[in-house]
């Protein structure tokens, strides 16, 4: 048992910078349908969500980790305090930021919802997954369900009265979704009898809500093999009576929950559907065999969501390390290291600690900018659709291209930032007295679920690069080139922009290399370098966005005095950008060399040669 | 019940801003400070909301809460935040921070009270910047109304309030008749500290702080009325009765010295620090 205590914090000044100063949220808010929103509402929302994160969900982060979830009499029991937190979170209304007004939402831009998610998820990843999955499931019904289904399910799911889950994975069908064998037999009254086993279902059972609506991928009678044969079903834990209330159990049994490395407060259930032949589901919408298409429409949101989970933890871990480095005294200043009487200094004064802190700062802020850029493209695409289709197409194209970067680079970075945060803490970081070891354990799953990072890399290289005839990639590279052109001679950042230019050239060259291989039939080489390429392109993007932030910051810094809080804030932007440009971007050039060298040893080595055991 | 809540903004005590004093020492430089509502005034707002609702059904308003502040246009952000938290309307008295002192604020509030005719005026027991603990008492005096300061509990009863005040050595309980001025202490936001006439005995609020501003209320806040009045129209011709002679920052802490033993410590305390 662990006493509730909040360890989470966030830098709201930084969030406001990214939204308003770097990405121009103010301009977006003047467009339909966001006019109800002004800067004041956005800032008030952020400060209230931050209160919620530090006062309601944050204090339960370690509690959830220590207690975990358990099954008692076929029912999952969530950690102490989660039920109360669920109530408070939904009463606050912040889970309906982007819910359509007809379901009680506020039509906020996705980018605001994204940053709100950074705060709620960062304060308690495990807890935030229950509402996160619920919104995802409700979004599916909202997008594809019949009017009756929307009426029956969406109100209650968006308001938090009921929860929702996504049931894709089966024991033999993980990354290979098309291997799913769950079966749906159509009944005379139009309902379907569902049977099958689903595993790793987040929020698959819990005691937070009276009903849970499972979105289940299953195969109808005579449906073809593979993903094409899958249909999407709405399968509630309790059958829904004619008056809309939750009735008798629907033969969905939770047999167990996983014992995991992290996110222990989130129940990960093994669900048995129709063990007694009594599980009824309804087709989502009216057409069978649309399941995978429907799921894919939601994929960008879900993957950006995982990116936000990574950002939330990375930022929390960085700020924890920073706080510790400012407090912990150890050793003398390097200039006086031989003097035993020299005053002991906080470890933030030591060069190696500063290096780690700046590494974390640059990566965290860079990932935040990457995600906010992606979410802004999404908002612009939605706001411009039907008004300026050319522009909307550009924005949607950038969303498609950036989504695998957001999912993978953020999740990998989160784990690495958490690892460094432990390192900054030294021995105590390895204990449960500090929050960073939990950060590392919680963050590891992000690179695995919602499409492993290996799959993301293949998605980028095999689908996204060539999408729309390669236009999205060209526009992206063109945007970076335009920034380089404009800032090549920047008085402070010029040398860093030169490194960006070299990285840009390296990425563009690698794109050509990949294209060459695919045209000459050397497809086998591509999966060997897909991950490397995804990292290169992510680092190029992050380096660009950090430099873009630094250009803005240096302009705004003019006229401020050094004791102004904003002076130091803007100075931080400059150093993060220079650090990344000088100490990360050159590796993109090296990576391009490795990529084009085309080493195939992982393919050449015989299976038996990996080890003799 | 109609309640007027007086709010003052203060420099955020939690941020790393340093309140700056120019070399001339003639004022406090407020440029670039981050502002928030004085915490005790937020507790007064929470108290007002609790007194105008049934704790079990807080969505139905049973009275009116008017949030008031004196300050420049940017203080409207603080009023909007009070409106989002639940106040029904707001009034800003347009002025600048250095044009005010406690007596002038009390005089301006007096005029507003005479216009608004509330049953009750609530505010924090003091402001965390100046720490004067003055305006509530001065206002009650100017209005010639009953007053209770440092309220830790408030129960509404017929025609007035039963107020528990935390004082040295215990609790003093006062019965005040409406209209009245009450200033609140931090324990007023404990789960069962405030009971309106409709809130059942034994009811406990599930939180002990200022309530969250829920998202729909944030979006509606700008539709709630916010009136602006000029200070001169309320207290024309009034001048500051406190004169600020000079501002100076507290002396910086000096580096300490290490002493060899207890004897040296005692000696230094006696001769240098003159503490013993």
Short mmCIF file of C-alpha atoms in Angstrom, two decimals, chain A residues 115-590:
data_model
loop_
_atom_site.label_atom_id
_atom_site.label_comp_id
_atom_site.label_asym_id
_atom_site.label_seq_id
_atom_site.Cartn_x
_atom_site.Cartn_y
_atom_site.Cartn_z
CA UNK A 115 -2.04 18.70 -24.55
CA UNK A 116 -4.73 18.00 -21.94
CA UNK A 117 -3.99 14.32 -22.48
CA UNK A 118 -0.29 14.94 -21.94
CA UNK A 119 -1.21 16.24 -18.48
CA UNK A 120 -3.75 13.61 -17.47
CA UNK A 121 -1.82 10.69 -18.94
CA UNK A 122 1.52 12.00 -17.72
CA UNK A 123 0.18 12.21 -14.18
CA UNK A 124 -1.15 8.65 -14.23
CA UNK A 125 -0.83 6.65 -17.43
CA UNK A 126 -2.61 3.59 -16.12
CA UNK A 127 -5.68 5.47 -14.92
CA UNK A 128 -5.95 7.57 -18.05
CA UNK A 129 -6.17 4.48 -20.22
CA UNK A 130 -9.71 3.70 -19.03
CA UNK A 131 -11.18 6.99 -20.30
CA UNK A 132 -8.83 6.91 -23.31
CA UNK A 133 -10.11 3.55 -24.55
CA UNK A 134 -13.68 4.56 -23.74
CA UNK A 135 -13.43 7.63 -25.96
CA UNK A 136 -11.84 5.54 -28.72
CA UNK A 137 -14.65 2.98 -28.60
CA UNK A 138 -17.33 5.68 -28.52
CA UNK A 139 -15.64 7.44 -31.47
CA UNK A 140 -16.03 4.22 -33.47
CA UNK A 141 -19.76 3.99 -32.79
CA UNK A 142 -20.14 7.70 -33.41
CA UNK A 143 -18.41 7.40 -36.78
CA UNK A 144 -19.84 4.10 -38.06
CA UNK A 145 -22.82 3.11 -35.92
CA UNK A 146 -26.45 3.42 -36.93
CA UNK A 147 -28.40 6.39 -35.52
CA UNK A 148 -29.96 4.03 -32.96
CA UNK A 149 -26.54 2.74 -31.92
CA UNK A 150 -25.20 6.27 -31.52
CA UNK A 151 -28.19 7.13 -29.39
CA UNK A 152 -27.94 3.97 -27.30
CA UNK A 153 -24.22 4.02 -26.61
CA UNK A 154 -22.53 7.34 -27.30
CA UNK A 155 -24.25 9.51 -24.69
CA UNK A 156 -23.43 7.11 -21.89
CA UNK A 157 -19.90 6.42 -23.09
CA UNK A 158 -18.90 10.04 -23.66
CA UNK A 159 -20.29 11.02 -20.27
CA UNK A 160 -18.36 8.26 -18.49
CA UNK A 161 -21.44 6.41 -17.29
CA UNK A 162 -20.26 3.42 -19.33
CA UNK A 163 -16.76 2.56 -20.49
CA UNK A 164 -15.46 0.97 -23.67
CA UNK A 165 -12.68 -1.27 -24.97
CA UNK A 166 -11.08 -2.37 -28.23
CA UNK A 167 -10.95 -6.15 -28.65
CA UNK A 168 -8.58 -7.06 -31.48
CA UNK A 169 -5.85 -9.27 -30.11
CA UNK A 170 -6.21 -13.04 -29.76
CA UNK A 171 -3.58 -15.53 -28.59
CA UNK A 172 -2.56 -16.34 -32.18
CA UNK A 173 -3.41 -12.91 -33.58
CA UNK A 174 -1.25 -10.09 -32.27
CA UNK A 175 0.50 -7.99 -34.89
CA UNK A 176 -1.15 -10.40 -37.34
CA UNK A 177 -4.71 -9.17 -36.72
CA UNK A 178 -6.00 -11.09 -39.73
CA UNK A 179 -5.42 -14.38 -37.92
CA UNK A 180 -8.31 -13.65 -35.56
CA UNK A 181 -10.82 -16.48 -35.26
CA UNK A 182 -13.50 -15.01 -32.98
CA UNK A 183 -16.78 -15.96 -34.53
CA UNK A 184 -20.06 -14.13 -35.01
CA UNK A 185 -23.12 -16.17 -36.00
CA UNK A 186 -26.06 -14.20 -37.27
CA UNK A 187 -29.34 -14.85 -35.49
CA UNK A 188 -32.82 -14.62 -36.95
CA UNK A 189 -33.50 -11.31 -35.14
CA UNK A 190 -30.44 -9.62 -36.70
CA UNK A 191 -28.24 -9.89 -33.60
CA UNK A 192 -25.08 -11.99 -33.63
CA UNK A 193 -23.94 -14.67 -31.23
CA UNK A 194 -20.30 -13.95 -30.44
CA UNK A 195 -17.75 -16.55 -29.39
CA UNK A 196 -14.00 -16.44 -28.99
CA UNK A 197 -11.10 -15.44 -26.80
CA UNK A 198 -9.56 -11.98 -26.71
CA UNK A 199 -6.39 -11.22 -24.80
CA UNK A 200 -4.51 -8.13 -23.63
CA UNK A 201 -7.72 -6.11 -23.50
CA UNK A 202 -7.01 -2.83 -21.73
CA UNK A 203 -9.87 -2.00 -19.39
CA UNK A 204 -11.41 -5.35 -20.44
CA UNK A 205 -13.04 -5.46 -17.05
CA UNK A 206 -13.12 -2.93 -14.18
CA UNK A 207 -15.30 -1.74 -11.34
CA UNK A 208 -15.48 1.91 -12.41
CA UNK A 209 -18.64 1.77 -14.52
CA UNK A 210 -21.84 -0.27 -14.50
CA UNK A 211 -21.37 -1.38 -18.09
CA UNK A 212 -18.51 -1.83 -20.55
CA UNK A 213 -19.01 -1.69 -24.30
CA UNK A 214 -16.54 -3.95 -26.11
CA UNK A 215 -15.74 -3.25 -29.75
CA UNK A 216 -14.96 -6.74 -31.03
CA UNK A 217 -13.40 -7.81 -34.31
CA UNK A 218 -14.86 -11.18 -35.33
CA UNK A 219 -15.50 -13.27 -38.42
CA UNK A 220 -18.97 -13.93 -39.72
CA UNK A 221 -20.04 -17.22 -41.28
CA UNK A 222 -18.39 -17.80 -44.64
CA UNK A 223 -16.24 -14.65 -44.37
CA UNK A 224 -12.88 -14.80 -46.18
CA UNK A 225 -9.61 -15.32 -44.32
CA UNK A 226 -7.36 -12.47 -43.34
CA UNK A 227 -8.20 -8.94 -42.27
CA UNK A 228 -10.76 -8.45 -45.03
CA UNK A 229 -13.13 -10.99 -43.49
CA UNK A 230 -13.35 -9.24 -40.14
CA UNK A 231 -16.42 -7.37 -38.98
CA UNK A 232 -16.80 -5.00 -36.05
CA UNK A 233 -19.31 -5.78 -33.31
CA UNK A 234 -20.66 -3.89 -30.34
CA UNK A 235 -20.72 -6.31 -27.43
CA UNK A 236 -21.72 -4.91 -24.03
CA UNK A 237 -20.72 -6.55 -20.76
CA UNK A 238 -24.33 -6.24 -19.66
CA UNK A 239 -27.15 -6.41 -22.17
CA UNK A 240 -28.81 -3.12 -22.82
CA UNK A 241 -32.55 -3.13 -22.08
CA UNK A 242 -35.11 -1.43 -24.30
CA UNK A 243 -35.13 1.64 -22.05
CA UNK A 244 -31.35 1.96 -22.45
CA UNK A 245 -30.42 0.72 -18.99
CA UNK A 246 -27.87 -2.03 -18.29
CA UNK A 247 -29.48 -5.36 -17.65
CA UNK A 248 -28.34 -8.96 -17.28
CA UNK A 249 -24.79 -10.16 -17.89
CA UNK A 250 -23.99 -10.90 -21.54
CA UNK A 251 -21.70 -13.92 -21.15
CA UNK A 252 -18.46 -11.96 -21.44
CA UNK A 253 -16.18 -13.51 -18.84
CA UNK A 254 -12.99 -12.00 -17.52
CA UNK A 255 -10.85 -15.04 -16.81
CA UNK A 256 -7.71 -13.26 -15.62
CA UNK A 257 -5.65 -10.11 -15.76
CA UNK A 258 -2.01 -9.96 -16.81
CA UNK A 259 0.76 -9.30 -14.31
CA UNK A 260 2.74 -6.68 -16.11
CA UNK A 261 6.01 -4.76 -15.94
CA UNK A 262 4.17 -1.42 -15.77
CA UNK A 263 0.85 0.39 -16.16
CA UNK A 264 -0.30 -1.96 -13.41
CA UNK A 265 -3.30 0.13 -12.46
CA UNK A 266 -4.73 -0.52 -15.91
CA UNK A 267 -6.43 -3.90 -16.08
CA UNK A 268 -5.27 -6.01 -19.00
CA UNK A 269 -7.88 -8.70 -19.32
CA UNK A 270 -8.34 -12.08 -20.91
CA UNK A 271 -11.94 -12.09 -22.07
CA UNK A 272 -13.96 -15.15 -23.02
CA UNK A 273 -16.94 -14.29 -25.20
CA UNK A 274 -19.90 -16.67 -25.41
CA UNK A 275 -18.53 -19.49 -23.24
CA UNK A 276 -22.15 -20.43 -22.45
CA UNK A 277 -23.43 -19.56 -25.90
CA UNK A 278 -25.20 -16.53 -24.45
CA UNK A 279 -23.12 -13.62 -25.75
CA UNK A 280 -25.03 -11.29 -28.05
CA UNK A 281 -23.51 -8.52 -30.13
CA UNK A 282 -24.70 -6.15 -32.78
CA UNK A 283 -22.91 -5.25 -35.97
CA UNK A 284 -21.44 -1.75 -35.78
CA UNK A 285 -23.24 -0.03 -38.63
CA UNK A 286 -25.02 -2.07 -41.26
CA UNK A 287 -22.35 -3.78 -43.36
CA UNK A 288 -20.30 -6.86 -42.56
CA UNK A 289 -16.60 -7.20 -43.33
CA UNK A 290 -15.87 -3.51 -42.80
CA UNK A 291 -14.19 -4.08 -39.44
CA UNK A 292 -10.59 -3.44 -40.32
CA UNK A 293 -11.43 -0.39 -42.44
CA UNK A 294 -13.41 1.07 -39.56
CA UNK A 295 -10.61 0.38 -37.11
CA UNK A 296 -8.04 1.93 -39.44
CA UNK A 297 -9.97 5.19 -39.61
CA UNK A 298 -9.37 5.55 -35.90
CA UNK A 299 -5.77 4.41 -36.09
CA UNK A 300 -4.21 7.85 -36.44
CA UNK A 301 -5.93 9.07 -33.27
CA UNK A 302 -4.96 5.98 -31.36
CA UNK A 303 -1.34 6.20 -32.48
CA UNK A 304 -1.08 9.89 -31.72
CA UNK A 305 -2.59 8.92 -28.37
CA UNK A 306 0.31 6.57 -27.68
CA UNK A 307 2.70 9.34 -28.69
CA UNK A 308 1.05 11.50 -26.05
CA UNK A 309 1.45 8.79 -23.45
CA UNK A 310 5.15 8.80 -24.25
CA UNK A 311 5.35 12.58 -24.08
CA UNK A 312 3.47 12.63 -20.77
CA UNK A 313 5.91 10.27 -19.08
CA UNK A 314 9.01 11.72 -20.75
CA UNK A 315 8.12 15.20 -19.54
CA UNK A 316 7.30 13.99 -16.02
CA UNK A 317 10.56 12.04 -15.81
CA UNK A 318 12.61 14.98 -17.04
CA UNK A 319 11.07 17.39 -14.55
CA UNK A 320 11.56 14.87 -11.73
CA UNK A 321 15.24 14.55 -12.64
CA UNK A 322 15.58 18.32 -12.83
CA UNK A 323 14.04 18.77 -9.41
CA UNK A 324 16.33 16.14 -7.92
CA UNK A 325 19.41 17.58 -9.60
CA UNK A 326 18.67 20.97 -8.09
CA UNK A 327 18.27 19.56 -4.58
CA UNK A 328 20.84 16.81 -4.29
CA UNK A 329 24.22 18.02 -3.10
CA UNK A 330 27.19 15.94 -3.96
CA UNK A 331 30.81 16.84 -4.56
CA UNK A 332 32.37 20.23 -5.08
CA UNK A 333 32.27 22.39 -8.15
CA UNK A 334 34.69 21.01 -10.76
CA UNK A 335 36.98 24.02 -10.37
CA UNK A 336 37.56 23.12 -6.71
CA UNK A 337 37.42 19.35 -6.92
CA UNK A 338 40.64 18.81 -5.00
CA UNK A 339 39.62 20.97 -2.06
CA UNK A 340 37.91 18.83 0.61
CA UNK A 341 36.63 21.98 2.32
CA UNK A 342 35.02 23.41 -0.79
CA UNK A 343 31.25 23.70 -0.39
CA UNK A 344 29.22 20.76 -1.69
CA UNK A 345 27.15 21.76 -4.68
CA UNK A 346 23.87 20.61 -6.16
CA UNK A 347 24.57 18.00 -8.84
CA UNK A 348 23.01 20.25 -11.47
CA UNK A 349 26.37 22.06 -11.36
CA UNK A 350 28.19 18.99 -12.69
CA UNK A 351 28.83 18.95 -16.42
CA UNK A 352 27.75 15.35 -16.98
CA UNK A 353 24.46 15.91 -15.17
CA UNK A 354 23.83 19.06 -17.20
CA UNK A 355 24.47 17.09 -20.37
CA UNK A 356 21.86 14.53 -19.38
CA UNK A 357 19.36 17.19 -18.37
CA UNK A 358 19.75 19.08 -21.62
CA UNK A 359 19.49 15.85 -23.60
CA UNK A 360 16.17 15.19 -21.88
CA UNK A 361 14.93 18.76 -22.26
CA UNK A 362 15.71 18.86 -25.98
CA UNK A 363 14.10 15.50 -26.66
CA UNK A 364 11.01 16.14 -24.55
CA UNK A 365 10.35 19.56 -26.03
CA UNK A 366 11.14 18.29 -29.51
CA UNK A 367 8.69 15.41 -29.20
CA UNK A 368 6.06 17.80 -27.86
CA UNK A 369 6.53 20.06 -30.86
CA UNK A 370 6.33 17.04 -33.18
CA UNK A 371 3.03 15.90 -31.69
CA UNK A 372 1.53 19.39 -31.54
CA UNK A 373 2.49 19.85 -35.19
CA UNK A 374 0.72 16.60 -36.07
CA UNK A 375 -2.38 17.52 -34.08
CA UNK A 376 -2.47 21.00 -35.61
CA UNK A 377 -2.39 19.46 -39.09
CA UNK A 378 -5.31 17.28 -38.05
CA UNK A 379 -7.29 20.31 -36.86
CA UNK A 380 -6.49 22.31 -39.98
CA UNK A 381 -7.45 19.36 -42.18
CA UNK A 382 -10.81 19.12 -40.41
CA UNK A 383 -11.44 22.87 -40.43
CA UNK A 384 -10.54 23.23 -44.11
CA UNK A 385 -12.38 20.18 -45.44
CA UNK A 386 -15.05 21.28 -47.88
CA UNK A 387 -13.74 24.86 -47.87
CA UNK A 388 -10.28 24.53 -49.32
CA UNK A 389 -9.80 20.93 -50.30
CA UNK A 390 -6.29 21.42 -51.66
CA UNK A 391 -5.10 22.81 -48.32
CA UNK A 392 -7.02 20.18 -46.39
CA UNK A 393 -5.32 17.49 -48.46
CA UNK A 394 -1.90 18.89 -47.62
CA UNK A 395 -2.67 18.89 -43.91
CA UNK A 396 -4.17 15.40 -43.95
CA UNK A 397 -1.14 14.17 -45.88
CA UNK A 398 1.20 15.49 -43.19
CA UNK A 399 -0.88 13.76 -40.52
CA UNK A 400 -0.51 10.46 -42.37
CA UNK A 401 3.22 10.92 -42.78
CA UNK A 402 3.93 12.11 -39.25
CA UNK A 403 1.76 9.60 -37.37
CA UNK A 404 4.30 6.72 -37.41
CA UNK A 405 6.97 9.20 -36.28
CA UNK A 406 4.79 10.45 -33.45
CA UNK A 407 3.95 6.95 -32.26
CA UNK A 408 7.44 5.47 -32.50
CA UNK A 409 9.82 8.29 -31.80
CA UNK A 410 7.81 9.51 -28.82
CA UNK A 411 7.51 6.04 -27.30
CA UNK A 412 11.19 5.18 -27.80
CA UNK A 413 12.21 8.59 -26.48
CA UNK A 414 9.98 8.20 -23.40
CA UNK A 415 11.78 5.04 -22.35
CA UNK A 416 15.18 6.62 -22.96
CA UNK A 417 14.30 9.79 -21.07
CA UNK A 418 13.02 7.72 -18.15
CA UNK A 419 16.25 5.72 -18.22
CA UNK A 420 18.34 8.90 -18.10
CA UNK A 421 16.13 10.31 -15.36
CA UNK A 422 16.98 7.26 -13.26
CA UNK A 423 20.65 7.83 -14.06
CA UNK A 424 20.46 11.44 -12.85
CA UNK A 425 18.93 10.23 -9.59
CA UNK A 426 21.71 7.71 -9.07
CA UNK A 427 20.98 4.89 -6.60
CA UNK A 428 17.75 6.34 -5.26
CA UNK A 429 16.36 6.47 -8.79
CA UNK A 430 16.50 2.68 -8.76
CA UNK A 431 14.29 2.56 -5.66
CA UNK A 432 10.56 2.97 -5.39
CA UNK A 433 11.02 6.05 -3.21
CA UNK A 434 11.28 8.14 -6.37
CA UNK A 435 8.85 8.11 -9.27
CA UNK A 436 11.31 7.57 -12.13
CA UNK A 437 11.66 3.77 -11.96
CA UNK A 438 7.90 3.52 -12.41
CA UNK A 439 8.15 5.91 -15.34
CA UNK A 440 10.58 3.55 -17.06
CA UNK A 441 8.42 0.48 -16.41
CA UNK A 442 5.22 2.23 -17.48
CA UNK A 443 6.78 3.66 -20.64
CA UNK A 444 8.10 0.40 -22.07
CA UNK A 445 4.73 -0.75 -23.37
CA UNK A 446 4.38 2.30 -25.63
CA UNK A 447 6.79 0.96 -28.22
CA UNK A 448 4.89 -2.33 -28.29
CA UNK A 449 1.15 -1.79 -28.38
CA UNK A 450 -0.97 -0.02 -30.99
CA UNK A 451 1.32 -1.43 -33.70
CA UNK A 452 4.89 -2.15 -32.59
CA UNK A 453 7.51 0.37 -33.54
CA UNK A 454 8.80 -2.15 -36.07
CA UNK A 455 5.40 -2.08 -37.74
CA UNK A 456 5.33 1.72 -37.57
CA UNK A 457 8.65 1.82 -39.41
CA UNK A 458 7.30 -0.45 -42.14
CA UNK A 459 4.15 1.68 -42.32
CA UNK A 460 6.33 4.75 -42.86
CA UNK A 461 8.69 3.26 -45.39
CA UNK A 462 6.36 0.97 -47.32
CA UNK A 463 3.13 2.99 -47.26
CA UNK A 464 3.51 6.58 -46.13
CA UNK A 465 6.60 7.69 -48.04
CA UNK A 466 5.02 6.82 -51.35
CA UNK A 467 1.47 7.85 -50.43
CA UNK A 468 -0.20 10.28 -52.87
CA UNK A 469 2.59 9.58 -55.34
CA UNK A 470 5.20 10.68 -52.83
CA UNK A 471 3.60 14.12 -52.60
CA UNK A 472 3.30 14.14 -48.78
CA UNK A 473 6.99 13.36 -48.42
CA UNK A 474 7.94 16.01 -50.96
CA UNK A 475 5.84 18.65 -49.23
CA UNK A 476 7.39 17.71 -45.90
CA UNK A 477 10.94 17.93 -47.23
CA UNK A 478 9.99 21.19 -48.93
CA UNK A 479 8.78 22.68 -45.64
CA UNK A 480 12.08 21.83 -43.96
CA UNK A 481 14.03 23.22 -46.93
CA UNK A 482 12.09 26.48 -46.80
CA UNK A 483 13.00 26.91 -43.12
CA UNK A 484 16.66 26.22 -43.89
CA UNK A 485 16.65 28.72 -46.72
CA UNK A 486 15.13 31.40 -44.55
CA UNK A 487 17.40 30.91 -41.55
CA UNK A 488 20.67 29.83 -43.12
CA UNK A 489 22.36 33.07 -42.10
CA UNK A 490 20.74 33.43 -38.69
CA UNK A 491 23.18 35.32 -36.48
CA UNK A 492 22.95 32.89 -33.55
CA UNK A 493 21.57 29.70 -35.06
CA UNK A 494 23.31 29.72 -38.45
CA UNK A 495 25.78 26.89 -37.69
CA UNK A 496 22.96 24.78 -36.26
CA UNK A 497 20.82 25.40 -39.33
CA UNK A 498 23.78 24.15 -41.39
CA UNK A 499 23.62 20.87 -39.47
CA UNK A 500 19.91 20.74 -40.17
CA UNK A 501 20.62 21.23 -43.85
CA UNK A 502 23.07 18.30 -43.81
CA UNK A 503 20.49 16.10 -42.05
CA UNK A 504 17.86 17.18 -44.56
CA UNK A 505 20.10 16.19 -47.42
CA UNK A 506 20.83 12.86 -45.74
CA UNK A 507 17.14 12.05 -45.27
CA UNK A 508 16.27 13.09 -48.82
CA UNK A 509 19.11 10.88 -50.11
CA UNK A 510 17.87 7.95 -48.06
CA UNK A 511 14.37 8.37 -49.46
CA UNK A 512 15.89 8.07 -52.94
CA UNK A 513 17.89 5.03 -51.84
CA UNK A 514 14.77 3.30 -50.50
CA UNK A 515 12.92 4.14 -53.70
CA UNK A 516 15.79 2.74 -55.75
CA UNK A 517 15.72 -0.55 -53.87
CA UNK A 518 11.99 -0.94 -54.22
CA UNK A 519 12.17 -0.23 -57.97
CA UNK A 520 15.05 -2.65 -58.53
CA UNK A 521 13.27 -5.42 -56.65
CA UNK A 522 15.61 -5.42 -53.66
CA UNK A 523 12.67 -5.26 -51.27
CA UNK A 524 14.30 -7.54 -48.70
CA UNK A 525 16.73 -4.77 -47.75
CA UNK A 526 14.00 -2.35 -46.73
CA UNK A 527 12.85 -3.90 -43.41
CA UNK A 528 16.50 -3.96 -42.30
CA UNK A 529 16.73 -0.19 -42.42
CA UNK A 530 13.12 0.88 -41.82
CA UNK A 531 13.68 1.56 -38.10
CA UNK A 532 16.84 3.48 -38.81
CA UNK A 533 15.07 5.57 -41.39
CA UNK A 534 12.17 6.32 -39.05
CA UNK A 535 14.63 7.56 -36.44
CA UNK A 536 16.48 9.69 -39.00
CA UNK A 537 13.32 11.31 -40.20
CA UNK A 538 12.09 11.86 -36.64
CA UNK A 539 15.38 13.48 -35.65
CA UNK A 540 15.27 15.69 -38.70
CA UNK A 541 11.74 16.80 -37.79
CA UNK A 542 12.55 17.35 -34.15
CA UNK A 543 15.74 19.25 -34.98
CA UNK A 544 13.78 21.45 -37.37
CA UNK A 545 10.99 22.17 -34.89
CA UNK A 546 13.44 22.91 -32.08
CA UNK A 547 15.28 25.38 -34.30
CA UNK A 548 11.99 26.88 -35.40
CA UNK A 549 11.09 27.38 -31.71
CA UNK A 550 14.52 28.91 -31.06
CA UNK A 551 14.13 31.42 -33.89
CA UNK A 552 10.80 32.54 -32.42
CA UNK A 553 12.19 32.57 -28.88
CA UNK A 554 15.21 34.67 -29.77
CA UNK A 555 12.96 37.25 -31.41
CA UNK A 556 10.72 37.39 -28.37
CA UNK A 557 13.69 37.56 -26.03
CA UNK A 558 14.81 40.88 -27.46
CA UNK A 559 14.03 43.70 -25.11
CA UNK A 560 13.65 41.46 -22.07
CA UNK A 561 16.07 41.79 -19.19
CA UNK A 562 17.91 38.81 -17.83
CA UNK A 563 15.95 38.67 -14.59
CA UNK A 564 12.69 38.31 -16.49
CA UNK A 565 11.30 34.82 -16.20
CA UNK A 566 10.57 34.75 -19.92
CA UNK A 567 14.16 35.68 -20.73
CA UNK A 568 15.33 32.43 -19.17
CA UNK A 569 12.49 30.49 -20.78
CA UNK A 570 13.45 31.71 -24.26
CA UNK A 571 17.12 31.14 -23.54
CA UNK A 572 16.22 27.53 -22.78
CA UNK A 573 14.66 27.18 -26.22
CA UNK A 574 17.85 28.38 -27.83
CA UNK A 575 20.10 25.98 -25.95
CA UNK A 576 17.84 22.98 -26.48
CA UNK A 577 17.86 23.65 -30.23
CA UNK A 578 21.62 24.18 -30.45
CA UNK A 579 22.29 21.07 -28.38
CA UNK A 580 20.09 18.94 -30.61
CA UNK A 581 21.53 20.42 -33.79
CA UNK A 582 25.12 19.96 -32.64
CA UNK A 583 24.87 16.65 -30.78
CA UNK A 584 22.07 14.71 -32.46
CA UNK A 585 21.60 15.90 -36.04
CA UNK A 586 25.12 14.89 -37.20
CA UNK A 587 24.19 11.27 -36.43
CA UNK A 588 21.47 11.51 -39.10
CA UNK A 589 24.23 11.97 -41.66
CA UNK A 590 26.08 8.95 -40.28
#
